[in-house]
Short mmCIF file of N, CA and C in Angstrom, two decimals:
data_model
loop_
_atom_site.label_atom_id
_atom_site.label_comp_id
_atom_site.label_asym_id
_atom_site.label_seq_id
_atom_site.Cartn_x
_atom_site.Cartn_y
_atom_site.Cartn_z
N UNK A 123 0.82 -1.18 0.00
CA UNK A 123 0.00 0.00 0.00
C UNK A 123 0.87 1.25 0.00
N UNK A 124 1.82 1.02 0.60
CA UNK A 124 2.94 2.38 0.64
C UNK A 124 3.47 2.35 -0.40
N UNK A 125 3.90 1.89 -0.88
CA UNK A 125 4.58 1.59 -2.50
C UNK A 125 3.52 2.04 -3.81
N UNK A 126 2.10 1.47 -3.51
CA UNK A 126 1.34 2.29 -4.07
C UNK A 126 1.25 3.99 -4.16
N UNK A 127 0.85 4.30 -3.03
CA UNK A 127 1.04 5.75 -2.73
C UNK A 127 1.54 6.69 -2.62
N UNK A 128 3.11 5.83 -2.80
CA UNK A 128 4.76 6.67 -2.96
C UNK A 128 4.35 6.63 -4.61
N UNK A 129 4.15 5.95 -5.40
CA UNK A 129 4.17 5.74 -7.26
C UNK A 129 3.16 6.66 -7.49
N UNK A 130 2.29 7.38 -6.71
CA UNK A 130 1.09 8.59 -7.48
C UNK A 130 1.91 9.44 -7.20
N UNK A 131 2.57 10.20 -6.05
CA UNK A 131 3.65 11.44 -6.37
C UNK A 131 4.09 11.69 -7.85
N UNK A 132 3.73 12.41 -7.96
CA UNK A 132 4.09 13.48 -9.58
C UNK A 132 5.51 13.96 -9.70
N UNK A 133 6.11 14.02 -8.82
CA UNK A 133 7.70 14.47 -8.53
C UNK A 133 8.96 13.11 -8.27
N UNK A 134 8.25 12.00 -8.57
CA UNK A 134 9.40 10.94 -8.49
C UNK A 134 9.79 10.84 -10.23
N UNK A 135 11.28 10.50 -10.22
CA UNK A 135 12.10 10.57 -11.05
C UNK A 135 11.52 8.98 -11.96
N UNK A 136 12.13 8.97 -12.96
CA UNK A 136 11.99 7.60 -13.52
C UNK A 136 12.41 6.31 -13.18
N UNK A 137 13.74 6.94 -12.30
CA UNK A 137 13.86 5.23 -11.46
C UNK A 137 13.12 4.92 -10.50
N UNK A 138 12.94 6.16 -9.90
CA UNK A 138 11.99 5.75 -8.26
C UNK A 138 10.58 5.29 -9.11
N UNK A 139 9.94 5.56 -10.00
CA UNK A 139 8.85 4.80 -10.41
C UNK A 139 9.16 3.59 -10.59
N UNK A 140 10.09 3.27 -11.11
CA UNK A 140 10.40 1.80 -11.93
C UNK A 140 10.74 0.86 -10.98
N UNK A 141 11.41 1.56 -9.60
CA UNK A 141 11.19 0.90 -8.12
C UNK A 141 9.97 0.29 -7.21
N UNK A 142 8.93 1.32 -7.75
CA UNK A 142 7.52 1.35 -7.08
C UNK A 142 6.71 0.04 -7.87
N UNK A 143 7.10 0.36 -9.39
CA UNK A 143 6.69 -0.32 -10.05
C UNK A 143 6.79 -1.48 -9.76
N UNK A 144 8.43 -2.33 -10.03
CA UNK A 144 8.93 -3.36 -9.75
C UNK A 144 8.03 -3.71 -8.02
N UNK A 145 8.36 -3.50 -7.21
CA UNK A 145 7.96 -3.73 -5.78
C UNK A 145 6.49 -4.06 -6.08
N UNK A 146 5.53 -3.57 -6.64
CA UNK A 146 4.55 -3.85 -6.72
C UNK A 146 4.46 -5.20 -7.32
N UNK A 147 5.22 -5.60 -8.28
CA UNK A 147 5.08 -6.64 -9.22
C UNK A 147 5.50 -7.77 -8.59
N UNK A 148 6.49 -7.34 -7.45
CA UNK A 148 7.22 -8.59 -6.43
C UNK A 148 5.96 -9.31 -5.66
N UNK A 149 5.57 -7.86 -4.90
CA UNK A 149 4.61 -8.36 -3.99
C UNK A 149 3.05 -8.92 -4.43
N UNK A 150 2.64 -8.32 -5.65
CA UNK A 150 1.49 -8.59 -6.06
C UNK A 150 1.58 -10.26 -6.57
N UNK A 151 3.03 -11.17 -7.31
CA UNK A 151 3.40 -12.28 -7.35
C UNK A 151 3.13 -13.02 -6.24
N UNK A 152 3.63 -12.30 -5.14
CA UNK A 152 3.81 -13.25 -4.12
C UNK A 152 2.16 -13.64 -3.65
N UNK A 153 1.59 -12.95 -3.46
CA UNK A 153 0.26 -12.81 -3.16
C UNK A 153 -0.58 -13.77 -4.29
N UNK A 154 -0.16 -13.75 -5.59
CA UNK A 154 -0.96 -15.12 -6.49
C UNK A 154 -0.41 -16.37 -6.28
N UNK A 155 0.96 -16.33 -5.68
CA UNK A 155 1.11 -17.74 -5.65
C UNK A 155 0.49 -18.35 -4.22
N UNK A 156 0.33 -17.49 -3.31
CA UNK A 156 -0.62 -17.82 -2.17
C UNK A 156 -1.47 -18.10 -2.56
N UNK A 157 -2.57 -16.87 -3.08
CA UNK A 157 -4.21 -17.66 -3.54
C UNK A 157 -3.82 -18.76 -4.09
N UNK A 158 -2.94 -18.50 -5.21
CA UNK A 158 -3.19 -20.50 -5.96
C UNK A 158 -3.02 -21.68 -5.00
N UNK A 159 -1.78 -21.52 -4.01
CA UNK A 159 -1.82 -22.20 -3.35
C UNK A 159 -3.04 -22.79 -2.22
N UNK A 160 -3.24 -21.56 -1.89
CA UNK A 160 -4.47 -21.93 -0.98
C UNK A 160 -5.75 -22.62 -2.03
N UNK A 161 -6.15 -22.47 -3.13
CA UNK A 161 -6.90 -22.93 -3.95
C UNK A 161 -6.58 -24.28 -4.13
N UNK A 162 -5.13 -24.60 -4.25
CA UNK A 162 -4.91 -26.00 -4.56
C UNK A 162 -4.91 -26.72 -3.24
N UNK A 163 -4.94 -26.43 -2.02
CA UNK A 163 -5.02 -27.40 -0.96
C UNK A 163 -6.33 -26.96 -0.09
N UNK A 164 -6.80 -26.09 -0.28
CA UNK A 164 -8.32 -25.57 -0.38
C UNK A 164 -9.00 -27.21 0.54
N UNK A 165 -9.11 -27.93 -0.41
CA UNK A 165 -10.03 -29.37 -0.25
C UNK A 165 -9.32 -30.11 0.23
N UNK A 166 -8.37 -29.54 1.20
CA UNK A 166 -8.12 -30.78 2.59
C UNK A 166 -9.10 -30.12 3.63
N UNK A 167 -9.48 -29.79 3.45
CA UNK A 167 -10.64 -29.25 4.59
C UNK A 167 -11.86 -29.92 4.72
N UNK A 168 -12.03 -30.38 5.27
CA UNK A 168 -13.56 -31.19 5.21
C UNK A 168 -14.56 -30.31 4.21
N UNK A 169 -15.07 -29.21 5.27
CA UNK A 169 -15.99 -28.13 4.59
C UNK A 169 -15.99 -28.44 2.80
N UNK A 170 -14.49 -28.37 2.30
CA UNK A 170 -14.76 -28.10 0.97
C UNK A 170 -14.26 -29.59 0.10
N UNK A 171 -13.72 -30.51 1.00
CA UNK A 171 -13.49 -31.75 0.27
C UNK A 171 -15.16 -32.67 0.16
N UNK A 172 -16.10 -32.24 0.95
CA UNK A 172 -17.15 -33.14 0.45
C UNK A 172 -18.18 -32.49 -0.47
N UNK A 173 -17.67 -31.61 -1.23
CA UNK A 173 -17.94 -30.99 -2.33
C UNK A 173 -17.47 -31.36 -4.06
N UNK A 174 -15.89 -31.98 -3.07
CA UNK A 174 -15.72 -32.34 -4.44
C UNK A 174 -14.05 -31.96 -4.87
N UNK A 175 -13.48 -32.14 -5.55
CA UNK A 175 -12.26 -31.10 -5.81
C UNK A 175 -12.22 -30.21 -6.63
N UNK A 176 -13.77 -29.73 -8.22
CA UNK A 176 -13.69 -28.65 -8.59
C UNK A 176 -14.42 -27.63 -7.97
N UNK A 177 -16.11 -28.66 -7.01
CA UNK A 177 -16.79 -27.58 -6.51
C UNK A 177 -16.53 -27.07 -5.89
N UNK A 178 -15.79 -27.68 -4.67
CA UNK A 178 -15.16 -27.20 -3.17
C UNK A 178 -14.04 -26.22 -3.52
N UNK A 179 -13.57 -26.29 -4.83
CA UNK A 179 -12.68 -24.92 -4.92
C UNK A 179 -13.23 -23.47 -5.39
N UNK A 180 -14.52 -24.23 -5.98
CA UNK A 180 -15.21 -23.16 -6.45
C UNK A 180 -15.76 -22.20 -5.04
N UNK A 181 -16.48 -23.51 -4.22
CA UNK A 181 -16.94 -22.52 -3.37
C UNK A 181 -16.21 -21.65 -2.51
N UNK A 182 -14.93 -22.07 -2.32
CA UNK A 182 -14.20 -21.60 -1.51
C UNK A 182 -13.75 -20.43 -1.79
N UNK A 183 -13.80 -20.50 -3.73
CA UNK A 183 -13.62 -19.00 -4.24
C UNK A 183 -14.59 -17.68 -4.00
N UNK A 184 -15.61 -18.67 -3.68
CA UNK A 184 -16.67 -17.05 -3.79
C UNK A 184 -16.95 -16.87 -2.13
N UNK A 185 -15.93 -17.04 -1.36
CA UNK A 185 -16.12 -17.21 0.01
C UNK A 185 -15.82 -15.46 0.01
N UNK A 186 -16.12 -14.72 1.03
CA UNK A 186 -15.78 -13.00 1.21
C UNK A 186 -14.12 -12.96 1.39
N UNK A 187 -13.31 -13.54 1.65
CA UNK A 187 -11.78 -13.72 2.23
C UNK A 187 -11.56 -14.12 0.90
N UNK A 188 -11.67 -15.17 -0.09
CA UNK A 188 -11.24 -14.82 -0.66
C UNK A 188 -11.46 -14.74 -2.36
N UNK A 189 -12.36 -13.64 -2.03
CA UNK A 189 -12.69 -12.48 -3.16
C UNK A 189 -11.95 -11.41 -2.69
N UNK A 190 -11.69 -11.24 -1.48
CA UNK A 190 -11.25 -9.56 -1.55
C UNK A 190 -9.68 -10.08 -1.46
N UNK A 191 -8.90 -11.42 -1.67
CA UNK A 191 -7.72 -11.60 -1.53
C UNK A 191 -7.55 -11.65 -3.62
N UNK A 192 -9.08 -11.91 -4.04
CA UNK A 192 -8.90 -11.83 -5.67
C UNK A 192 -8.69 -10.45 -6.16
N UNK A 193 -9.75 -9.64 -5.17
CA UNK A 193 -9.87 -8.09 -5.96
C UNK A 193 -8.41 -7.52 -5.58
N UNK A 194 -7.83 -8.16 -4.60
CA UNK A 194 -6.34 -7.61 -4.27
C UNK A 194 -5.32 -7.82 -4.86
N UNK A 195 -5.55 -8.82 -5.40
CA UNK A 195 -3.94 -9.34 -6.26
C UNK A 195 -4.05 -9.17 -7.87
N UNK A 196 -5.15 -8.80 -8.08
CA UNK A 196 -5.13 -9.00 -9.66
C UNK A 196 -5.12 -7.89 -10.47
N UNK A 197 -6.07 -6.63 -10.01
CA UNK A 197 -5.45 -5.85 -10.47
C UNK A 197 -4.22 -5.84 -10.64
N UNK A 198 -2.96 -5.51 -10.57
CA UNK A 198 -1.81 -5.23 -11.31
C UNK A 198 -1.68 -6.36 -12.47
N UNK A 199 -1.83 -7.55 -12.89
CA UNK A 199 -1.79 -8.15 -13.59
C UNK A 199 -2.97 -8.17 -14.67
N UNK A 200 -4.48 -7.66 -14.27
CA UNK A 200 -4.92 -6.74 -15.33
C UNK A 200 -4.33 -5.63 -16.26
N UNK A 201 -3.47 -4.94 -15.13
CA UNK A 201 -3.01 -4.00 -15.79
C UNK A 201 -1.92 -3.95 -16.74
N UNK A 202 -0.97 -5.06 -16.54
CA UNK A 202 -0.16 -5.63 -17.60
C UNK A 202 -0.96 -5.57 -19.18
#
C-alpha cells in the first residue's frame, strides 16, 4: 500500500517509479502464488473436500476472504 502511494507522487524521477513499479510486481506475485496455493489445498478441509475437488474450490472461491484476496492481487496483472 505504501509503495502504491509513494508511485502517485508526480515528482518521483523515472527510477523511483520503476522501483515502485517493480515492488509492486514482487509483492502482487507473491500474493498469487498464495491464492493459488491456498486454492490447490483448499479441499483438505472437510468443509470443501465433500464438495468435491472442482466444486469445493469453487466454493471456496466465492467465500468473502477470498474475493477480496482476488480483488487484491489482480489488479496489477490486469493491468499488464
Amino acid at each position: 500500500l505504501i509503495a502504491f502511494v509513494v508511485s502517485t507522487e508526480p515528482d518521483l524521477n523515472v527510477h523511483q517509479q520503476h522501483v515502485c513499479y517493480l515492488w509492486e510486481g514482487v509483492t502482487s506475485s507473491i500474493f498469487l502464488i498464495e491464492y493459488i496455493t491456498r486454492l490447490i489445498v483448499v479441499t483438505e478441509a472437510r468443509k470443501y473436500s465433500e464438495k468435491g475437488p472442482i466444486a469445493g474450490r469453487l466454493r471456496y472461491a466465492v467465500t468473502g476472504p477470498a474475493l477480496i484476496d482476488f480483488l487484491a492481487t489482480f489488479p496489477f496483472f490486469i493491468e499488464l
